[in-house]
PDB file of C-alpha atoms in Angstrom:
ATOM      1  CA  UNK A   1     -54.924  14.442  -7.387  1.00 54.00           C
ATOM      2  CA  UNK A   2     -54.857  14.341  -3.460  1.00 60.00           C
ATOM      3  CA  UNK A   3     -58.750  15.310  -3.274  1.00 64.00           C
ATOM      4  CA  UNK A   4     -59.503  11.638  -5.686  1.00 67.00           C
ATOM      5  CA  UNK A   5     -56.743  10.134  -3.609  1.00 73.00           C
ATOM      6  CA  UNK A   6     -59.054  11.226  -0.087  1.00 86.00           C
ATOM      7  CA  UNK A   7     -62.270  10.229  -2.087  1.00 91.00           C
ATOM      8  CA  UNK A   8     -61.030   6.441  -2.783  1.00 93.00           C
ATOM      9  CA  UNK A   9     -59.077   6.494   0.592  1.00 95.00           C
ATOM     10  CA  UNK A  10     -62.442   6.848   2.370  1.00 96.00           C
ATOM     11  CA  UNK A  11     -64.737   4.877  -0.011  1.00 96.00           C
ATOM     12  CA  UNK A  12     -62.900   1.980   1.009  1.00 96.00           C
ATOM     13  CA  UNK A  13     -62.795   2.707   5.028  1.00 98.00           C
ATOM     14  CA  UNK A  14     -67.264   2.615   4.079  1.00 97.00           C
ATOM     15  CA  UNK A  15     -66.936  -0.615   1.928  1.00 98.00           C
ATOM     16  CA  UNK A  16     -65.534  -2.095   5.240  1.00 98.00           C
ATOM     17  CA  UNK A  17     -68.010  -0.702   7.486  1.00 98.00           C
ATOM     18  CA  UNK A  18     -70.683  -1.957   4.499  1.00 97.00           C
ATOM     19  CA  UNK A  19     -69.088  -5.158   4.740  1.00 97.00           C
ATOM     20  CA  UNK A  20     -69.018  -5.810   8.295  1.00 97.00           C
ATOM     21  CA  UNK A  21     -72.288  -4.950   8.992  1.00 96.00           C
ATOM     22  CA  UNK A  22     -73.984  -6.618   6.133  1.00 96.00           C
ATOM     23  CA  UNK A  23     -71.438 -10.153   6.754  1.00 96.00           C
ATOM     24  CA  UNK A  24     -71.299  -9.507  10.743  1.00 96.00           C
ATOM     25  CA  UNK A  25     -67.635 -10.103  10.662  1.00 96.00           C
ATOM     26  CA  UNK A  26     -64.158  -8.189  11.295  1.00 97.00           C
ATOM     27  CA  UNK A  27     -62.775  -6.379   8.410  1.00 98.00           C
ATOM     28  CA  UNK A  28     -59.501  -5.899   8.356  1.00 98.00           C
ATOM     29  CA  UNK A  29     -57.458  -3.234   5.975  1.00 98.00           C
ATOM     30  CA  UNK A  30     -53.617  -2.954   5.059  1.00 97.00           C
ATOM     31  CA  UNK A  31     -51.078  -1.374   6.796  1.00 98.00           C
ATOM     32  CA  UNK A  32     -51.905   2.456   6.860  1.00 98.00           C
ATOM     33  CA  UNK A  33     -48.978   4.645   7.287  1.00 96.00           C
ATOM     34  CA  UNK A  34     -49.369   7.636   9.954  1.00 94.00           C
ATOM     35  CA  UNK A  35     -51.016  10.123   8.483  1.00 94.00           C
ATOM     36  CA  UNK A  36     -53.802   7.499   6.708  1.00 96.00           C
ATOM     37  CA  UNK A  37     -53.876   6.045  10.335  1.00 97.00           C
ATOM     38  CA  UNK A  38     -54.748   9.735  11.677  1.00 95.00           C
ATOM     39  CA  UNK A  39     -57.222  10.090   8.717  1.00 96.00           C
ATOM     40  CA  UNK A  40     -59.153   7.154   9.198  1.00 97.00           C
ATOM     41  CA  UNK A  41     -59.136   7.447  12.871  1.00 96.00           C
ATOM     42  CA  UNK A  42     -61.368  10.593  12.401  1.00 95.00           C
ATOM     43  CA  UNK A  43     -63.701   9.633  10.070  1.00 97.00           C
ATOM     44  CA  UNK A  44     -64.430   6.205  12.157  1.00 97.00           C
ATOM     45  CA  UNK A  45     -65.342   8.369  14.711  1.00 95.00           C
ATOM     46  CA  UNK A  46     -68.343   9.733  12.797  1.00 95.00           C
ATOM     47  CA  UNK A  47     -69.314   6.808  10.643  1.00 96.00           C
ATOM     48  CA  UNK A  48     -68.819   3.113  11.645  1.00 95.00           C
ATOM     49  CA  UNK A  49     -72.192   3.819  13.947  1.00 93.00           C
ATOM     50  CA  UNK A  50     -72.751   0.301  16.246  1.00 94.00           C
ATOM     51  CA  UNK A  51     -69.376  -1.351  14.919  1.00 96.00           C
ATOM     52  CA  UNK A  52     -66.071  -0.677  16.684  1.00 97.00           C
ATOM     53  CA  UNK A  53     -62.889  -0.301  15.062  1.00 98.00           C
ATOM     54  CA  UNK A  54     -59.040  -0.449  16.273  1.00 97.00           C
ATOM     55  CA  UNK A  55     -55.936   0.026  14.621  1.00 98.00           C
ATOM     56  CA  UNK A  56     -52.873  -2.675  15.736  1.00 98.00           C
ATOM     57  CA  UNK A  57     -49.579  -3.304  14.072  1.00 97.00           C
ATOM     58  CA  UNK A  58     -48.256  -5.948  15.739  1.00 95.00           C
ATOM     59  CA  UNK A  59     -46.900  -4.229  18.522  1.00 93.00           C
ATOM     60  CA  UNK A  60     -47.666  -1.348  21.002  1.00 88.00           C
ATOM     61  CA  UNK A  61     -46.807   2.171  19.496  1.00 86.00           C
ATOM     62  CA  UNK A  62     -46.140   0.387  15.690  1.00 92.00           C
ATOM     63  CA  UNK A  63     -45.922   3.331  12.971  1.00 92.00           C
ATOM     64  CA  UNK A  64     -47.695   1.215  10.228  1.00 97.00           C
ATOM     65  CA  UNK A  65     -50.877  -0.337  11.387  1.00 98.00           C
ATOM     66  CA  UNK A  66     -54.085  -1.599  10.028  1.00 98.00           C
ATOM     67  CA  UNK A  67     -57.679  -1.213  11.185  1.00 98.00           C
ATOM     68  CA  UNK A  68     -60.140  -3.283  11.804  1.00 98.00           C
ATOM     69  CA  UNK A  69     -63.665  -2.599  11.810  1.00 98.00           C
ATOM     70  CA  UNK A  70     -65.713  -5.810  13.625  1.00 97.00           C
ATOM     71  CA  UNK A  71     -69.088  -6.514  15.475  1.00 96.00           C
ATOM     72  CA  UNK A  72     -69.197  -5.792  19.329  1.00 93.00           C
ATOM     73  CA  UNK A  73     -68.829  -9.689  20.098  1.00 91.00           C
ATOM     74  CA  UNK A  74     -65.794 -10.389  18.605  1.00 91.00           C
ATOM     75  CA  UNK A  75     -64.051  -7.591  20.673  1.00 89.00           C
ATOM     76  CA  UNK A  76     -62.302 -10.281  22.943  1.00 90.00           C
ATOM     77  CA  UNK A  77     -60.349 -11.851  20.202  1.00 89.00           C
ATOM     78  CA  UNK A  78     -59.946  -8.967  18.008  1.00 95.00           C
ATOM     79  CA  UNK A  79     -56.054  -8.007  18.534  1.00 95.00           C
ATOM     80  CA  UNK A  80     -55.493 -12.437  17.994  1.00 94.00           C
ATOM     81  CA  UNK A  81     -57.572 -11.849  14.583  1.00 96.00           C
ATOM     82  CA  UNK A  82     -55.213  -9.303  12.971  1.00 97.00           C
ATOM     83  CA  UNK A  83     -53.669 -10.908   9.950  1.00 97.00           C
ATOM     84  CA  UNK A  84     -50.009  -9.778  10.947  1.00 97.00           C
ATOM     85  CA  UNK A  85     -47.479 -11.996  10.726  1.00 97.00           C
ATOM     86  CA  UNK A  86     -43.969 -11.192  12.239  1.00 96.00           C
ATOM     87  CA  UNK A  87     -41.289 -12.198   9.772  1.00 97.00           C
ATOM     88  CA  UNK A  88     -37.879 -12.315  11.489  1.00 97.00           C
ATOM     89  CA  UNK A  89     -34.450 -12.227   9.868  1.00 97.00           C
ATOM     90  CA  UNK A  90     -30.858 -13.337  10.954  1.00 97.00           C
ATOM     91  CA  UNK A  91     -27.682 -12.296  10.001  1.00 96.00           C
ATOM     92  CA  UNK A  92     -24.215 -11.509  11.216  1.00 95.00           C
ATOM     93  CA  UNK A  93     -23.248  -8.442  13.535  1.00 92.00           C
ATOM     94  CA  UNK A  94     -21.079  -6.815  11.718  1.00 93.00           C
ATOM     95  CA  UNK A  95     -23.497  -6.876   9.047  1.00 93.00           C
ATOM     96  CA  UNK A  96     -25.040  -3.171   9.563  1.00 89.00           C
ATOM     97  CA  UNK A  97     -28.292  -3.831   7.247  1.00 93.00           C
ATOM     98  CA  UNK A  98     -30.611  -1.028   7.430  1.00 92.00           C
ATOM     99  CA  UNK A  99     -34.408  -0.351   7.014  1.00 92.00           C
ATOM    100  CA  UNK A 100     -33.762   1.177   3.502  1.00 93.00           C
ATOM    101  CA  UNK A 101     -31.839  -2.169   2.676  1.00 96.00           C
ATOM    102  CA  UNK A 102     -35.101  -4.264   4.256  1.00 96.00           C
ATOM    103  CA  UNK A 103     -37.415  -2.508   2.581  1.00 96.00           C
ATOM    104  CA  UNK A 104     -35.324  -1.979  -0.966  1.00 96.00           C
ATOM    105  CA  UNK A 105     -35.176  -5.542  -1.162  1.00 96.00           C
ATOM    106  CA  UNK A 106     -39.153  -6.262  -0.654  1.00 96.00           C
ATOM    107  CA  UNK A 107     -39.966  -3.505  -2.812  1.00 95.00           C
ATOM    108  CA  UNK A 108     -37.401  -5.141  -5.647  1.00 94.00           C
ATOM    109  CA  UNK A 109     -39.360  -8.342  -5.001  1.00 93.00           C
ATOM    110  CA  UNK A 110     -42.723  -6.123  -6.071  1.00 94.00           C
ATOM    111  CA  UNK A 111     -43.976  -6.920  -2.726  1.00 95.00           C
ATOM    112  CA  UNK A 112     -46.416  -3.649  -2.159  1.00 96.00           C
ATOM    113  CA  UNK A 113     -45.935  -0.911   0.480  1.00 96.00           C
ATOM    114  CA  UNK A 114     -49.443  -1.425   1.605  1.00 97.00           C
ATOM    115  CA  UNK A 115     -48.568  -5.164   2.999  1.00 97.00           C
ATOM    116  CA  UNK A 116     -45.129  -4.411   5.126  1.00 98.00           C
ATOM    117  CA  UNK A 117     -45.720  -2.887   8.480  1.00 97.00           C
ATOM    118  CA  UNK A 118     -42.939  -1.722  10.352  1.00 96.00           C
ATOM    119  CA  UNK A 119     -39.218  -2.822  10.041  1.00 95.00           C
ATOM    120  CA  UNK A 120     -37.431  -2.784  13.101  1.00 93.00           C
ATOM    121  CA  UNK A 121     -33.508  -3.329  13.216  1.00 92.00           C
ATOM    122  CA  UNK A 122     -31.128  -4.491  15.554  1.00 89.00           C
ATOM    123  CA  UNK A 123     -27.770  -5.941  16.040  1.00 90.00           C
ATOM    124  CA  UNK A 124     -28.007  -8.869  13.974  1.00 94.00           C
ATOM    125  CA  UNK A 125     -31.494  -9.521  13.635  1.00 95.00           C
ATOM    126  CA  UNK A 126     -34.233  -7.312  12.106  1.00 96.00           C
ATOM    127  CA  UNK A 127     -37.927  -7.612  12.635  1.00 96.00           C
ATOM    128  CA  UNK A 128     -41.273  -7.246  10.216  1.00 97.00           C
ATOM    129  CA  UNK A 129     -44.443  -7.173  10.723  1.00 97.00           C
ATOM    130  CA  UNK A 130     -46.507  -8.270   7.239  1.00 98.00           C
ATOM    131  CA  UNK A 131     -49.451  -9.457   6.289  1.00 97.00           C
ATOM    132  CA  UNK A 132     -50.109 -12.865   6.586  1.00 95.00           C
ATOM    133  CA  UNK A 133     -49.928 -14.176   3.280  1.00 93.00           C
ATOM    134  CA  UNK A 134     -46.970 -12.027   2.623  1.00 94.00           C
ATOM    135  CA  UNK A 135     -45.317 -13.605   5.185  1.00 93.00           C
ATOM    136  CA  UNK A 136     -45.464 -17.219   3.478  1.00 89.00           C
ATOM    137  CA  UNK A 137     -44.329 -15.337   0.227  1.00 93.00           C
ATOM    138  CA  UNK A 138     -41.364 -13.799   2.094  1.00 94.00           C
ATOM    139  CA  UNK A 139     -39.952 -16.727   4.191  1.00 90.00           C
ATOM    140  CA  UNK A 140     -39.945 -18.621   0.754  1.00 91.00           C
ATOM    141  CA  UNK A 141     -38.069 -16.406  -1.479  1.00 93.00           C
ATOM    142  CA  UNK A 142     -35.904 -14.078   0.650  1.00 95.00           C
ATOM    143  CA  UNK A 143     -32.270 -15.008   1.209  1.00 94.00           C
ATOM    144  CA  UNK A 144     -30.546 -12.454   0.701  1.00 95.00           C
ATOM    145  CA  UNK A 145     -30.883  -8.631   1.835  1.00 96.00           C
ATOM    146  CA  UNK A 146     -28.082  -7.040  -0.551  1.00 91.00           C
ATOM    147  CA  UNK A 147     -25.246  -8.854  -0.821  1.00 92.00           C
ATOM    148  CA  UNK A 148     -26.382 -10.519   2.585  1.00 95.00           C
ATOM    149  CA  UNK A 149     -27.032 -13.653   3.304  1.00 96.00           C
ATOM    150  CA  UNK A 150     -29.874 -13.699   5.998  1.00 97.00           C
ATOM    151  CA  UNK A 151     -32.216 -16.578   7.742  1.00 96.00           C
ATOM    152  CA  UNK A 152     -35.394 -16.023   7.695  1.00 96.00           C
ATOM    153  CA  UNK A 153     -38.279 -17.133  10.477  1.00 94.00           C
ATOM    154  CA  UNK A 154     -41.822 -16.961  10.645  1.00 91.00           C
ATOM    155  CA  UNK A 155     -42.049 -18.422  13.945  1.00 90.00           C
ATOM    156  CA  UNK A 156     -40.357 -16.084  16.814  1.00 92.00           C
ATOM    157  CA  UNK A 157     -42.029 -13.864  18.584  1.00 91.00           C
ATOM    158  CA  UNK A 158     -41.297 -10.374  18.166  1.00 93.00           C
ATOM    159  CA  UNK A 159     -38.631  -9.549  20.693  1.00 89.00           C
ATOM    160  CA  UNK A 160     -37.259  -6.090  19.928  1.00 86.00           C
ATOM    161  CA  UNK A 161     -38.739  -2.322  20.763  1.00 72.00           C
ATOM    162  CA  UNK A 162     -39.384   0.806  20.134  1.00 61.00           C
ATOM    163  CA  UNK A 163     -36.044   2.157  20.892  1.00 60.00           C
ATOM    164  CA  UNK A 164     -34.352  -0.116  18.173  1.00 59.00           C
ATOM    165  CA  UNK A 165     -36.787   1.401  15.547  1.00 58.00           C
ATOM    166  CA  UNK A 166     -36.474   5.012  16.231  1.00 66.00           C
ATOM    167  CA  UNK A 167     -33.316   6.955  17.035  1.00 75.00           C
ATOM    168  CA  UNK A 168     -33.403  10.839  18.410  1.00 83.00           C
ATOM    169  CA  UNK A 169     -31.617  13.889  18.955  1.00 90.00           C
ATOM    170  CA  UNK A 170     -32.637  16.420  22.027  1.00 93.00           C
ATOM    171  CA  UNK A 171     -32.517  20.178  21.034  1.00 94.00           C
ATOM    172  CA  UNK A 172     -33.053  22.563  23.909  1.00 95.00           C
ATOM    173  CA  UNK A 173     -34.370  25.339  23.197  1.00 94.00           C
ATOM    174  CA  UNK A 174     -36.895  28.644  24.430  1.00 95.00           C
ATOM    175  CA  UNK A 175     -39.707  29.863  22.981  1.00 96.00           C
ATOM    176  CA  UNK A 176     -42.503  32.808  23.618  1.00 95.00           C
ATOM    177  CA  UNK A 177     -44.923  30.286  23.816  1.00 96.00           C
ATOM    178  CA  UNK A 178     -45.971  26.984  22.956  1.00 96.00           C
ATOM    179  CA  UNK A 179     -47.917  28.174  20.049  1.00 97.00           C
ATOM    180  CA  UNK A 180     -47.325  26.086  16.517  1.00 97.00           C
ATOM    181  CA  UNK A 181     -45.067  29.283  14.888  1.00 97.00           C
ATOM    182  CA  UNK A 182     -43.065  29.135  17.775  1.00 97.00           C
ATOM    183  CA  UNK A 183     -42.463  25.429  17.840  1.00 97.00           C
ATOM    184  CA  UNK A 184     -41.722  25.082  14.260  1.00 97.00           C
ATOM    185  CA  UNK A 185     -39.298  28.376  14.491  1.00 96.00           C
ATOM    186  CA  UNK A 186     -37.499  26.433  17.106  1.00 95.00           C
ATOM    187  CA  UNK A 187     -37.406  23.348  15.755  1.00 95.00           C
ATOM    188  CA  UNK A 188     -36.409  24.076  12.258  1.00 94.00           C
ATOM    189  CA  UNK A 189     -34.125  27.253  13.117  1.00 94.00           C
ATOM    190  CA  UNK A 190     -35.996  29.931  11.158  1.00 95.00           C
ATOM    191  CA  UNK A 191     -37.546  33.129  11.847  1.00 96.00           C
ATOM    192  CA  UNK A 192     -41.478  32.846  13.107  1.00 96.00           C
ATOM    193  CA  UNK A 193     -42.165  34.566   9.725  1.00 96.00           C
ATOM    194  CA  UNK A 194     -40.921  31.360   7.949  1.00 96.00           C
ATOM    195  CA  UNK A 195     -42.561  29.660  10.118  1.00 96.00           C
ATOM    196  CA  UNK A 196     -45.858  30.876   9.788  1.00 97.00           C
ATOM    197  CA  UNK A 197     -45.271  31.021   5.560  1.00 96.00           C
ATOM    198  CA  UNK A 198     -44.450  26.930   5.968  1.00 96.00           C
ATOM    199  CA  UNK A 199     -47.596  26.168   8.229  1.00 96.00           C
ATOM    200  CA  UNK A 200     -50.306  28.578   6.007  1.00 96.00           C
ATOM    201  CA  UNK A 201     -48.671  26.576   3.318  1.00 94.00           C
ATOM    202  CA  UNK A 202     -49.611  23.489   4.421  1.00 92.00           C
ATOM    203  CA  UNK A 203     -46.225  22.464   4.926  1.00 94.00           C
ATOM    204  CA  UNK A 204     -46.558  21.261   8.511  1.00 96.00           C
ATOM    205  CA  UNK A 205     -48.217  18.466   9.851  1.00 96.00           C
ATOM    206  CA  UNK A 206     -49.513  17.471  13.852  1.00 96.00           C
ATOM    207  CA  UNK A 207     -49.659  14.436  14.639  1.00 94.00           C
ATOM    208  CA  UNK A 208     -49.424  13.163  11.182  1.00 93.00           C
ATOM    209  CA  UNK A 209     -52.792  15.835  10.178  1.00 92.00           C
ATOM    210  CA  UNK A 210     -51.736  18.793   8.116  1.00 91.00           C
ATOM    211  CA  UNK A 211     -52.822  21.999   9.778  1.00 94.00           C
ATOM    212  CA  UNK A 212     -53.022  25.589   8.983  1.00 93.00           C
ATOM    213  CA  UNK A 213     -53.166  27.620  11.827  1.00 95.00           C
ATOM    214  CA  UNK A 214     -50.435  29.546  12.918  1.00 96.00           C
ATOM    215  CA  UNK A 215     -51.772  30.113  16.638  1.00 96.00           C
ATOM    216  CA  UNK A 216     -52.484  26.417  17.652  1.00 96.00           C
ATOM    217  CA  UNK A 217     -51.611  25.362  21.010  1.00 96.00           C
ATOM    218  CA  UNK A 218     -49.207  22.547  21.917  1.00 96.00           C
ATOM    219  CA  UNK A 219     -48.751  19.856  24.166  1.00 95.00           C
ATOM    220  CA  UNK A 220     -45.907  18.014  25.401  1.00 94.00           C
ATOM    221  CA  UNK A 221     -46.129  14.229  23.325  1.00 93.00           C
ATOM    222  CA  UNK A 222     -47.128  16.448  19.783  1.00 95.00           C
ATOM    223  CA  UNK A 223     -45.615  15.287  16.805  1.00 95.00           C
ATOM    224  CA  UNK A 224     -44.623  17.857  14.530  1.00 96.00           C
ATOM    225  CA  UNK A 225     -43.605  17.172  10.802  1.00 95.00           C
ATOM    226  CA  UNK A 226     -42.069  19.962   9.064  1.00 96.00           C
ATOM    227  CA  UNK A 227     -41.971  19.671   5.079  1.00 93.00           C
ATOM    228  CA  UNK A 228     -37.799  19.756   4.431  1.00 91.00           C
ATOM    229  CA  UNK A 229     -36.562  19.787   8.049  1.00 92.00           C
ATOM    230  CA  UNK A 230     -37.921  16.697   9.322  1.00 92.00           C
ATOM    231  CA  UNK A 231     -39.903  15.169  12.547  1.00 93.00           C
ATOM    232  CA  UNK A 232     -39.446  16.333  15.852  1.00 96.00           C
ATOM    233  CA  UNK A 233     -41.421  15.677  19.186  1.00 95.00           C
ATOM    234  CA  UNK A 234     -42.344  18.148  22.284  1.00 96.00           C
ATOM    235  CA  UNK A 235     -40.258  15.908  24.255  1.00 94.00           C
ATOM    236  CA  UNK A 236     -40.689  18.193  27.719  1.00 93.00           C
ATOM    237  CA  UNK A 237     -41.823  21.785  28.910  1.00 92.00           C
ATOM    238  CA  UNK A 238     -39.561  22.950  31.943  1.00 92.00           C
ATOM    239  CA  UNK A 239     -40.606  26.093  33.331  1.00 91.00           C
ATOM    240  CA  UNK A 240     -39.754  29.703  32.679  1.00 93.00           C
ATOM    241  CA  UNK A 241     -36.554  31.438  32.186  1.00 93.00           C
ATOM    242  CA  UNK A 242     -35.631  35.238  33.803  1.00 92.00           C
ATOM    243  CA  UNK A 243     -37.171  36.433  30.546  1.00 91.00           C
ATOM    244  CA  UNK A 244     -39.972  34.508  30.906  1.00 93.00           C
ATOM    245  CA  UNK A 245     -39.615  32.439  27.809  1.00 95.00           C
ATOM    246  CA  UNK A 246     -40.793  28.460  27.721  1.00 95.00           C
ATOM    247  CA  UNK A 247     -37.628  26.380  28.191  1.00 95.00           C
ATOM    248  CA  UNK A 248     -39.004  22.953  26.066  1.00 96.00           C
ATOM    249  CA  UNK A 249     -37.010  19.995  24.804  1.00 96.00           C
ATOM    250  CA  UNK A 250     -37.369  18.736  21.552  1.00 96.00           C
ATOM    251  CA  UNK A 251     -36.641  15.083  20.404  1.00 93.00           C
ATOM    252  CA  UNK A 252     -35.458  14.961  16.519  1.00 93.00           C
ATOM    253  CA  UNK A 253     -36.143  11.987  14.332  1.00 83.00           C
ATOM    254  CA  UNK A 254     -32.928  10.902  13.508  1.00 76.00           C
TER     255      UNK A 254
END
C-alpha cells in the first residue's frame, strides 16, 4: 500500500514539473507534512531540470508547507505567489483551546488535511495557515471551536512563533558515540539492542526520512522520530566525560 502511495505521491510532484514547463508558470501543491516535504525535496533535486522549486508555509521553519515548482523569472515574487492564507482566531484567555480542538473542528467541517498548514496557539488567539480558498470557506462558517465561541480574521498578519507551536523537554544524557543506536538508546531509554531491532525495523525516522542503518552518524540540529516514543532533537554535544562518553542534550517534543 505505501509503495502505490510513493508511486502517486511522485506522479504528481512530475505532473507539476510537466505543467510548469509546458504553461511556463508556478505550480503550486498542498500542504505536505514533514516527511512528504523531505520526500519531495529529494526527488526535486534530480528531476525538475531548468525549473526551481521551494517549499514555504507561511512562515520561517512552518512544519506543513507546500512546494512550488516555477520558471527562473518569477523567482522574485515567488514566496508573494504562495496561495496561503493566514486565518486568525479570537477567543477568551481562559479559554485553553488546543491544536487537537483547531484541527477536530476543521476536520468535522470535512475540510481536508491536505489544505490546513500549521496551527499555532497562543493565549487567546490561535493562528492558521490555509489555502487560499479555504480560507474564504473558513472565515464564513467557523464560529465556534467546541463549545467556543471564537472571531475569526482573514486579515492580520501572522504575529506568533515558533515557540508558541512547539513545546520541549531537555534530557541530558551520555552516550558512546553519536552513532543512530546510541541516540535512539538514549533517547527512548532502551538497551542499544532495542535500539538497533527498532531502526532495522524501520521504526525510526531522520529528519522526517526513515532509515535503516544502525551506524549512521549524527549531528547536532537532527531530528529523530522514534515509532512509540516520540520526537526528540540533538539539541547540543558538550564534550567528554572522565569516561570518555559524549555528554549531548536532547530536546523532547512535548
Amino acid at each position: 500500500m505505501k509503495e502505490k502511495s510513493d508511486k502517486l505521491f511522485f506522479a504528481k510532484l512530475g505532473d507539476m514539473v510537466s505543467q510548469s514547463e509546458r504553461n511556463g508558470i508556478s505550480v503550486f501543491s498542498n500542504f505536505f507534512d514533514e516527511r512528504q516535504c523531505a520526500e519531495a525535496e529529494c526527488w526535486c533535486r534530480n528531476n525538475t531540470g531548468c525549473l526551481l522549486y521551494k517549499f514555504w508555509g507561511g512562515y520561517e521553519d512552518a512544519s506543513r508547507r507546500m512546494l512550488a515548482v516555477y520558471p527562473d523569472y518569477h523567482e522574485n515574487d515567488i514566496i508573494n505567489d504562495f496561495p496561503i492564507k493566514c486565518i486568525t482566531f479570537s477567543y477568551r484567555k481562559e479559554d485553553k483551546l488546543t491544536h487537537r480542538d483547531f484541527l477536530g473542528t476543521l476536520m468535522g467541517l470535512n475540510f481536508r488535511r491536505e489544505i490546513i498548514g500549521d496551527i499555532i496557539t497562543g493565549e487567546g488567539i490561535t493562528q492558521i495557515f490555509v489555502t487560499d480558498i479555504a480560507g474564504g470557506l473558513i472565515s464564513s462558517v467557523v464560529s465556534k471551536v467546541g463549545r467556543t465561541g471564537v472571531k475569526v480574521s482573514d486579515s492580520k498578519p501572522f504575529e506568533l512563533s515558533l515557540s508558541d507551536a512547539q513545546k520541549f523537554r531537555d534530557i541530558s544524557c551520555t552516550v558512546a558515540s553519536l552513532r543512530l543506536d546510541c541516540i535512539v538508546a538514549a533517547a527512548a531509554n532502551i538497551s542499544r539492542e532495542k535500539a538497533s531491532s527498532l531502526i532495522r525495523g524501520e521504526k525510526v525516522d531522520v529528519n522526517h526520512l526513515s532509515v535503516d542503518s544502525v551506524s549512521k552518524e549524527l549531528k547536532k540540529g537532527d531530528i529523530i522520530s522514534v515509532r512509540g516514543c516520540g520526537r526528540f532533537v540533538v539539541s547540543g554535544v558538550n564534550g567528554f566525560t572522565k569516561k570518555n562518553r559524549l555528554r549531548i542534550i536532547l530536546k523532547k517534543y512535548i
